[in-house]
C-alpha positions as CSV (number, residue, x, y, z in Angstrom):
1,M,78.8,94.3,97.8
2,G,81.1,95.1,95.0
3,A,82.7,92.8,92.4
4,Q,85.6,90.7,93.3
5,R,89.1,92.3,92.6
6,H,92.4,90.8,92.5
7,N,95.4,92.5,94.3
8,E,98.5,91.8,92.2
9,F,101.1,92.3,95.0
10,S,99.7,90.3,97.7
11,N,97.6,88.0,95.6
12,Q,94.5,88.6,97.5
13,D,90.9,88.6,96.2
14,V,88.7,91.1,97.9
15,R,85.5,92.9,97.7
16,T,84.3,96.4,98.6
17,A,81.3,97.1,101.0
18,D,79.9,100.6,100.2
19,F,78.2,102.4,103.2
20,S,78.3,105.9,101.8
21,G,74.5,105.9,101.4
22,F,74.1,104.9,105.3
23,A,73.7,108.0,107.3
24,T,72.6,106.7,110.8
25,A,75.3,107.5,113.2
26,G,76.5,104.5,115.3
27,T,79.3,101.8,115.7
28,Y,78.7,98.7,113.4
29,V,80.2,95.5,112.4
30,L,79.8,93.6,109.0
31,S,78.6,90.0,109.2
32,V,79.5,87.8,106.3
33,P,77.9,84.3,106.5
34,A,80.6,81.5,106.5
35,L,83.5,84.3,106.9
36,G,82.7,86.0,110.1
37,Y,82.7,89.4,111.5
38,S,84.5,92.6,110.5
39,Y,86.2,94.9,112.9
40,S,84.0,97.5,114.3
41,F,83.6,100.9,112.4
42,Q,81.9,104.3,113.1
43,I,79.5,106.2,110.9
44,Q,79.3,109.8,112.3
45,P,80.1,113.3,111.5
46,Q,83.5,114.6,111.9
47,V,84.7,111.1,112.2
48,H,88.4,111.9,111.6
49,A,88.5,114.8,114.1
50,P,90.0,112.8,116.9
51,L,92.6,111.5,114.6
52,A,93.7,115.0,113.4
53,A,94.0,116.1,116.9
54,A,96.0,113.1,118.0
55,A,98.3,113.3,115.0
56,L,99.1,116.9,115.9
57,K,99.6,116.1,119.6
58,S,102.3,113.6,118.6
59,Y,104.6,116.5,118.2
60,Y,103.9,117.5,121.8
61,Y,105.1,114.0,122.8
62,Q,108.2,114.5,120.6
63,R,109.3,117.6,122.4
64,A,112.9,117.9,123.7
65,S,114.2,120.1,126.5
66,T,110.9,120.1,128.6
67,A,109.0,117.9,131.1
68,L,105.7,116.5,130.0
69,P,103.4,116.5,133.0
70,A,100.6,114.1,133.4
71,T,98.0,116.9,132.9
72,Y,98.9,116.9,129.2
73,A,100.7,113.6,128.7
74,G,98.7,111.2,130.8
75,V,100.4,107.8,131.4
76,W,103.1,109.0,129.0
77,N,104.4,111.9,131.3
78,R,108.1,112.2,131.7
79,P,110.7,114.4,133.1
80,M,112.8,116.7,131.1
81,G,115.5,115.4,129.0
82,H,118.0,116.8,126.5
83,P,118.1,120.5,127.8
84,D,120.5,121.1,125.0
85,D,121.9,124.2,126.7
86,Q,125.4,122.9,126.7
87,V,125.8,121.9,123.1
88,L,129.3,121.6,121.6
89,V,130.4,122.9,118.2
90,H,131.8,119.9,116.5
91,A,135.2,120.2,114.7
92,S,133.4,119.9,111.3
93,A,131.4,123.0,112.3
94,A,134.2,125.1,113.8
95,S,134.7,128.7,112.7
96,K,137.0,131.5,113.8
97,E,134.2,132.9,115.9
98,R,133.1,129.6,117.1
99,P,136.0,127.1,117.4
100,A,135.5,123.5,118.1
101,G,134.5,122.9,121.5
102,T,132.5,126.2,121.8
103,I,129.3,125.7,124.0
104,I,126.1,127.0,122.6
105,S,122.5,126.8,123.6
106,S,120.0,125.1,121.3
107,P,117.0,123.9,123.3
108,R,113.5,122.9,122.3
109,G,112.7,121.2,119.0
110,W,111.2,117.9,118.1
111,Y,113.0,114.6,118.4
112,D,113.2,113.7,114.8
113,A,112.1,110.0,114.7
114,G,112.5,107.0,116.9
115,D,115.8,108.6,118.0
116,Y,116.6,111.7,120.0
117,N,118.4,113.9,117.5
118,K,117.3,116.9,115.8
119,Y,117.9,117.6,112.0
120,I,117.3,120.8,110.1
121,V,116.7,119.3,106.8
122,N,113.7,116.9,108.0
123,S,112.4,119.8,110.2
124,G,112.0,121.9,107.1
125,I,109.5,119.8,105.1
126,T,107.8,118.8,108.5
127,L,107.2,122.4,109.8
128,S,106.2,123.6,106.3
129,T,103.6,120.9,105.9
130,L,102.1,121.8,109.3
131,L,102.1,125.5,108.5
132,S,100.6,124.8,105.2
133,L,97.5,123.2,106.8
134,Y,97.0,126.4,108.7
135,E,97.7,128.6,105.6
136,D,95.3,126.6,103.5
137,F,92.6,126.2,106.0
138,P,93.0,128.9,108.7
139,A,89.5,128.6,110.2
140,Y,89.9,125.0,110.8
141,G,93.5,125.5,112.1
142,A,92.2,127.9,114.5
143,Q,89.8,125.5,116.1
144,L,91.9,122.4,116.1
145,K,92.8,121.6,119.6
146,A,95.5,119.3,120.7
147,Q,95.3,119.6,124.6
148,I,98.8,121.0,124.9
149,P,100.1,123.4,127.5
150,E,99.6,126.4,125.2
151,S,95.9,125.5,124.3
152,S,94.5,128.4,126.4
153,N,96.4,131.1,124.8
154,A,95.3,133.3,121.7
155,I,97.4,131.4,119.1
156,P,96.1,128.2,117.5
157,D,97.5,125.1,118.8
158,I,99.1,124.1,115.4
159,L,101.0,127.2,115.5
160,D,102.0,127.0,119.2
161,E,103.2,123.4,118.5
162,S,105.2,124.7,115.4
163,L,106.8,127.5,117.4
164,W,108.4,124.7,119.8
165,N,110.3,123.5,116.6
166,L,110.6,126.9,115.0
167,R,112.5,128.5,118.0
168,W,115.0,125.5,117.9
169,M,115.6,126.0,114.3
170,L,116.4,129.7,114.9
171,S,119.0,128.6,117.4
172,M,120.7,126.5,114.8
173,Q,121.7,129.6,112.7
174,D,125.2,130.9,113.3
175,P,124.8,134.5,114.2
176,H,128.2,135.4,112.8
177,D,127.6,134.4,109.2
178,G,124.0,133.2,108.8
179,G,124.9,129.7,107.9
180,V,122.8,126.9,109.5
181,Y,124.2,123.7,111.2
182,H,122.9,120.6,109.5
183,K,121.9,118.7,112.7
184,L,122.1,118.6,116.5
185,T,123.0,115.1,117.4
186,N,124.8,112.6,119.6
187,A,127.9,111.1,118.1
188,K,126.0,107.8,118.2
189,F,122.3,106.9,118.6
190,D,121.2,106.4,122.3
191,G,119.9,103.1,123.4
192,M,116.3,102.3,123.8
193,V,116.0,104.5,127.0
194,M,114.1,107.5,128.1
195,P,115.7,111.0,127.6
196,T,116.6,111.6,131.2
197,E,118.9,108.5,131.1
198,C,120.8,110.1,128.1
199,R,124.1,111.6,129.2
200,T,126.4,111.7,126.2
201,P,127.7,115.0,124.6
202,R,125.5,116.7,122.0
203,Y,127.0,118.4,119.0
204,V,126.0,120.8,116.2
205,V,127.8,119.6,112.9
206,Q,128.9,121.2,109.7
207,K,126.7,123.8,108.1
208,S,125.3,122.8,104.7
209,T,123.7,124.4,101.7
210,A,120.6,122.1,102.0
211,A,120.1,122.9,105.7
212,A,120.4,126.8,105.0
213,L,118.0,126.6,102.0
214,D,115.3,124.5,103.8
215,F,115.7,126.9,106.8
216,A,115.4,129.8,104.4
217,A,112.2,128.5,103.0
218,V,110.3,127.6,106.2
219,L,111.5,130.7,107.9
220,A,110.1,132.8,105.1
221,Q,106.8,131.0,105.4
222,S,106.9,131.4,109.1
223,S,107.4,135.1,108.8
224,R,104.2,135.7,106.8
225,I,102.0,133.4,108.9
226,F,103.2,134.8,112.3
227,R,102.9,138.4,111.0
228,Q,99.2,137.8,111.7
229,F,100.2,137.4,115.4
230,D,102.3,140.5,115.9
231,R,100.5,141.6,119.1
232,Q,101.0,138.2,120.9
233,L,104.5,137.5,119.3
234,P,106.0,140.8,118.9
235,G,109.1,140.8,116.5
236,L,108.9,137.2,115.7
237,A,107.9,137.7,112.1
238,D,110.8,140.2,111.6
239,S,113.2,137.9,113.1
240,C,112.1,135.0,110.9
241,L,112.4,137.0,107.8
242,R,115.9,138.3,108.8
243,A,117.0,134.7,109.6
244,S,115.6,133.6,106.3
245,T,117.3,136.2,104.1
246,R,120.7,135.7,106.0
247,A,120.4,131.9,105.3
248,W,119.8,132.7,101.7
249,E,122.7,134.9,101.5
250,W,125.0,132.2,103.2
251,A,123.8,129.7,100.7
252,S,124.4,131.9,97.7
253,A,128.1,132.3,99.0
254,H,128.3,128.6,99.6
255,P,126.1,126.9,96.9
256,A,127.6,123.4,97.0
257,V,128.5,122.5,100.8
258,Y,126.9,119.0,101.0
259,Y,126.8,117.0,104.2
260,E,128.9,114.0,103.6
261,Q,129.2,112.1,106.8
262,E,131.7,109.5,105.9
263,A,134.1,112.1,104.4
264,L,133.7,114.3,107.3
265,N,134.4,111.4,109.7
266,K,137.9,110.9,108.1
267,Q,138.7,114.4,109.0
268,F,137.1,115.2,112.3
269,Q,136.5,113.6,115.7
270,P,134.4,112.4,117.3
271,A,133.0,110.4,114.3
272,I,129.2,111.1,113.9
273,A,127.1,107.9,113.1
274,T,123.5,109.2,113.3
275,G,121.1,110.1,110.4
276,T,122.7,111.9,107.4
277,Y,119.9,113.6,105.5
278,G,122.6,114.1,103.0
279,D,121.5,115.6,99.5
280,R,123.9,116.4,96.6
281,D,121.3,117.9,94.4
282,V,119.9,121.2,95.9
283,Q,118.2,122.7,92.9
284,D,114.8,121.8,94.4
285,E,115.8,123.4,97.6
286,W,116.9,126.7,95.8
287,S,113.6,126.8,94.0
288,W,111.5,126.2,97.1
289,A,113.3,128.8,99.1
290,A,113.2,131.3,96.3
291,T,109.4,130.8,96.0
292,E,108.8,131.3,99.7
293,L,110.9,134.4,99.9
294,Y,109.2,135.7,96.8
295,A,105.8,135.1,98.3
296,T,106.7,136.7,101.5
297,T,108.7,139.8,100.2
298,K,107.8,140.3,96.5
299,Q,111.4,141.0,95.8
300,D,112.4,140.5,92.2
301,K,115.8,138.8,93.0
302,Y,113.9,135.8,94.6
303,Y,111.4,135.7,91.6
304,Q,114.4,135.3,89.3
305,A,115.6,132.3,91.2
306,I,112.4,130.2,91.0
307,K,112.8,127.5,88.6
308,L,109.9,125.5,87.4
309,L,110.4,122.0,85.9
310,P,109.5,121.0,82.3
311,E,105.8,120.0,81.8
312,G,104.9,116.7,83.6
313,Q,108.0,116.4,85.7
314,L,106.8,117.6,89.1
315,P,107.8,114.9,91.7
316,L,105.9,114.1,94.9
317,P,107.5,115.9,97.9
318,S,109.9,114.2,100.4
319,W,112.6,115.5,102.7
320,G,115.1,115.2,99.8
321,Q,112.7,116.5,97.1
322,V,111.0,119.6,98.1
323,R,110.4,121.4,94.8
324,A,106.7,120.7,94.9
325,L,106.3,122.7,98.1
326,G,107.1,125.8,96.1
327,Y,104.5,125.0,93.5
328,Y,101.9,124.6,96.3
329,T,102.8,128.1,97.6
330,L,102.6,129.6,94.1
331,A,99.0,128.1,93.7
332,R,98.0,129.0,97.2
333,L,99.1,132.6,97.1
334,G,99.1,133.4,93.3
335,S,96.3,136.0,93.6
336,T,98.6,138.0,96.1
337,L,101.7,138.0,93.8
338,P,102.7,140.6,91.3
339,A,101.2,140.3,87.9
340,K,104.5,139.2,86.3
341,A,104.4,136.0,88.2
342,G,100.9,134.9,86.6
343,K,102.5,132.6,84.0
344,D,104.4,130.8,86.8
345,V,101.3,130.5,89.0
346,A,99.3,129.2,86.1
347,K,102.0,126.7,85.2
348,A,102.3,125.6,88.9
349,K,98.5,125.0,89.1
350,K,98.5,122.9,85.8
351,E,101.5,120.9,87.0
352,I,99.8,120.1,90.4
353,Q,96.7,118.8,88.6
354,T,98.7,116.7,86.2
355,L,100.5,115.2,89.1
356,A,97.1,114.6,90.9
357,D,95.6,113.0,87.7
358,A,98.5,110.8,87.2
359,L,98.3,109.6,90.8
360,A,94.6,108.9,90.5
361,V,94.7,106.8,87.3
362,G,93.4,103.2,87.8
363,T,92.4,103.7,91.3
364,D,88.7,102.8,90.7
365,T,89.7,99.4,89.4
366,R,92.4,98.2,91.8
367,A,91.6,95.9,94.5
368,Y,91.6,98.3,97.5
369,Q,90.5,101.2,95.3
370,T,93.1,103.5,97.0
371,V,95.6,105.9,95.1
372,M,98.3,104.5,97.3
373,G,99.6,101.2,95.7
374,K,99.5,102.0,92.1
375,T,102.9,100.5,91.6
376,A,105.4,98.7,93.8
377,R,107.4,101.9,93.9
378,D,104.9,103.3,96.3
379,F,106.3,100.9,98.8
380,T,109.6,102.3,100.1
381,W,111.2,103.3,103.4
382,G,108.5,105.5,104.9
383,S,105.9,104.4,102.4
384,N,103.1,105.7,104.5
385,S,104.5,109.2,103.9
386,N,104.0,108.6,100.3
387,A,100.3,107.8,100.9
388,G,100.0,111.1,102.8
389,N,101.9,113.3,100.4
390,Q,99.8,111.9,97.5
391,G,96.7,112.9,99.5
392,I,98.1,116.4,100.0
393,A,98.9,116.7,96.3
394,L,95.2,115.5,95.6
395,I,93.9,118.2,98.1
396,Q,95.9,120.8,96.3
397,A,94.5,119.8,93.0
398,Y,90.9,120.2,94.6
399,Q,92.0,123.7,96.0
400,I,92.8,124.7,92.3
401,S,89.9,123.1,90.5
402,G,87.1,122.6,93.0
403,N,86.5,119.2,91.5
404,P,85.4,116.9,94.5
405,K,86.9,113.8,92.7
406,Y,90.2,114.9,94.1
407,L,88.9,114.8,97.6
408,Q,87.4,111.4,97.2
409,Y,90.8,110.1,96.0
410,A,92.6,111.9,98.8
411,L,90.1,110.1,101.2
412,T,91.1,106.8,99.9
413,N,94.7,107.4,101.1
414,L,93.6,108.3,104.5
415,D,91.5,105.1,104.6
416,Y,94.6,103.1,103.4
417,M,96.5,104.6,106.6
418,L,93.7,103.5,108.7
419,G,93.2,99.9,107.5
420,R,92.0,99.7,103.9
421,N,95.3,97.9,102.9
422,A,96.4,94.3,102.4
423,L,97.5,93.9,106.0
424,G,94.1,95.1,107.3
425,I,95.8,97.2,109.9
426,S,95.7,100.8,111.0
427,F,99.2,102.2,110.8
428,V,98.5,104.9,113.4
429,T,99.2,104.1,116.9
430,G,96.1,104.2,119.2
431,Y,93.6,104.7,116.2
432,G,91.8,101.6,115.0
433,T,91.2,98.1,116.2
434,K,94.3,96.4,115.0
435,T,97.2,99.0,115.4
436,P,101.0,99.1,115.8
437,Q,102.1,98.0,119.3
438,H,105.9,97.9,119.0
439,P,107.1,100.9,117.0
440,H,110.8,101.5,116.7
441,H,110.5,104.7,118.9
442,R,112.6,105.1,122.1
443,L,109.8,107.1,123.9
444,S,107.4,104.2,123.4
445,E,109.8,101.5,124.2
446,G,111.6,103.0,127.0
447,D,108.6,104.3,129.1
448,K,107.5,100.9,130.3
449,V,103.9,101.8,129.4
450,Q,102.3,98.9,127.6
451,A,100.6,101.1,124.9
452,P,102.7,103.1,122.6
453,L,102.4,106.8,122.4
454,P,99.2,107.5,120.4
455,G,98.8,109.4,117.1
456,F,102.0,108.3,115.5
457,L,102.1,106.9,111.9
458,V,104.7,104.2,111.3
459,G,106.6,103.8,108.3
460,G,104.7,101.1,106.6
461,P,105.4,98.3,104.1
462,N,108.9,98.3,102.9
463,P,110.2,95.4,100.8
464,G,113.7,96.4,101.2
465,Q,113.8,95.3,104.8
466,Q,116.9,97.0,105.4
467,D,116.8,96.3,109.3
468,K,117.1,92.5,108.5
469,C,114.3,91.8,111.0
470,Q,111.9,89.0,110.6
471,Y,109.0,90.0,108.5
472,P,105.7,87.9,108.3
473,F,105.3,88.7,104.6
474,I,107.7,89.7,101.7
475,T,105.3,91.1,99.1
476,A,105.7,94.8,98.5
477,D,102.4,95.8,100.2
478,M,102.8,93.6,103.2
479,A,106.3,93.8,104.0
480,Y,105.9,95.2,107.5
481,A,106.9,94.0,111.0
482,D,105.3,95.3,114.1
483,D,108.5,94.9,116.0
484,V,110.7,97.5,117.7
485,C,113.7,96.2,115.8
486,S,112.1,97.1,112.4
487,Y,113.3,100.7,111.9
488,A,112.8,100.0,108.2
489,S,108.9,99.6,108.4
490,N,107.9,100.3,112.0
491,E,109.7,103.6,113.0
492,I,108.0,106.9,113.4
493,A,109.3,110.2,112.0
494,I,108.2,113.8,112.2
495,N,108.1,114.1,108.5
496,W,105.8,111.1,108.1
497,N,103.4,112.5,110.6
498,A,102.9,115.8,109.2
499,P,101.2,114.6,106.0
500,L,98.8,112.6,108.3
501,V,98.0,115.8,110.1
502,Y,97.5,117.7,106.9
503,L,95.4,115.1,105.2
504,A,93.2,114.4,108.2
505,G,92.8,118.0,109.0
506,A,92.1,119.1,105.4
507,L,89.4,116.4,104.9
508,E,87.8,117.5,108.1
509,A,87.9,121.1,106.9
510,L,86.4,120.2,103.6
511,Q,84.0,117.4,104.9
512,G,81.0,119.3,103.4
513,K,82.6,119.2,99.9
514,L,83.1,115.4,99.8
């Protein structure tokens, strides 16, 4: 039993029990005299394999425009909703070729979060994170099975699932000019009902620079990955690259078209009241898109547009800050790039390790000995995605250095998400003894099934409490409410689940290195 440590946020005193030397597989509980028994826990090989598969399958449950039969969805089966084959061009997105009210078809895609809308900006980082797991660990990605309808084909499940969203993204590009609509959405959020009960019109809204660049980045990455599957998917890699370059060209001609919903609502009707994903600083999107296009095409014009930050300034990825994704690509594919990129590859690798080292500082002496929770700033809206993205940065540092300390630190954050936290709960639905039961998730709330859909990472502690719900605790690391009303702490989102898929999958792929 470890020494007693004090948690500065929740004011808890805790000790660590270390079972790393205990190798006999089984299910155990820890008994502490005068205190009681722990939750049960397992010791076994590949202990996170079911979690990785379930986290990936969460995207199947989020599919729009298709029925989910019981064969694959079990008790969470549902009929098709949101066919999205009769989507209206909103007045904010009108053009000569597509005036307001034009009907287009834009099916498939994943519902973005607890709501039923589909957003290009958030799809960009989400899809890239999933594709990056495959790109970093192709052998593991090839055998990761999620029991989806496509599981029997010759394409890995992680790529099959990615295709469901990728094909939707392709439909969001205006074929006349290459611009990309910012989102496909209702005018207002649906109620807490199932998709088949939703009847309100759906719109594509204004094209934006951020959407075009995120689209260009992930379509360039998709092109080089699906090039390996030309026989199974003839022409797809070429279509992705063509779409990527056209989006880049549109952004180059429209470098400052920002999505500003309140301003648009003063000009156009109907007013739109759904998620904005607005971003007025797109320098990080430019650099990420340039890096992905350069890695795929090796063309100098894209290399010239890559802008790395000064030393020590690399931020952790989020939907609004994607610059690090380009660094990861430089580190991942540096050996395949022209020699002139060598200095940028070296700098990217150095900065990734600098970020990882900064994240890890003090972990061993904190109460829960997790990288997550170094400062109160870790606990924001979607704080669990911070834990996941920190873990990815640490995995990237391991890939560069081969130093297993980075894997150990990455594992602490997966442990955090699964219960090594001040609340003592797993933040993943269906995985753990004490798990979220009432996520802010229309599919889980509207289906009348008692258990929520499994494999979803909820947002996590958020002292901002923007939803004004009742929270049992207010400290930074405990400001969480397992209540459907708590969209600020208990919603799910595709960009939060993607780091969970990556982290659980990468640690399984690298388990022999821990």
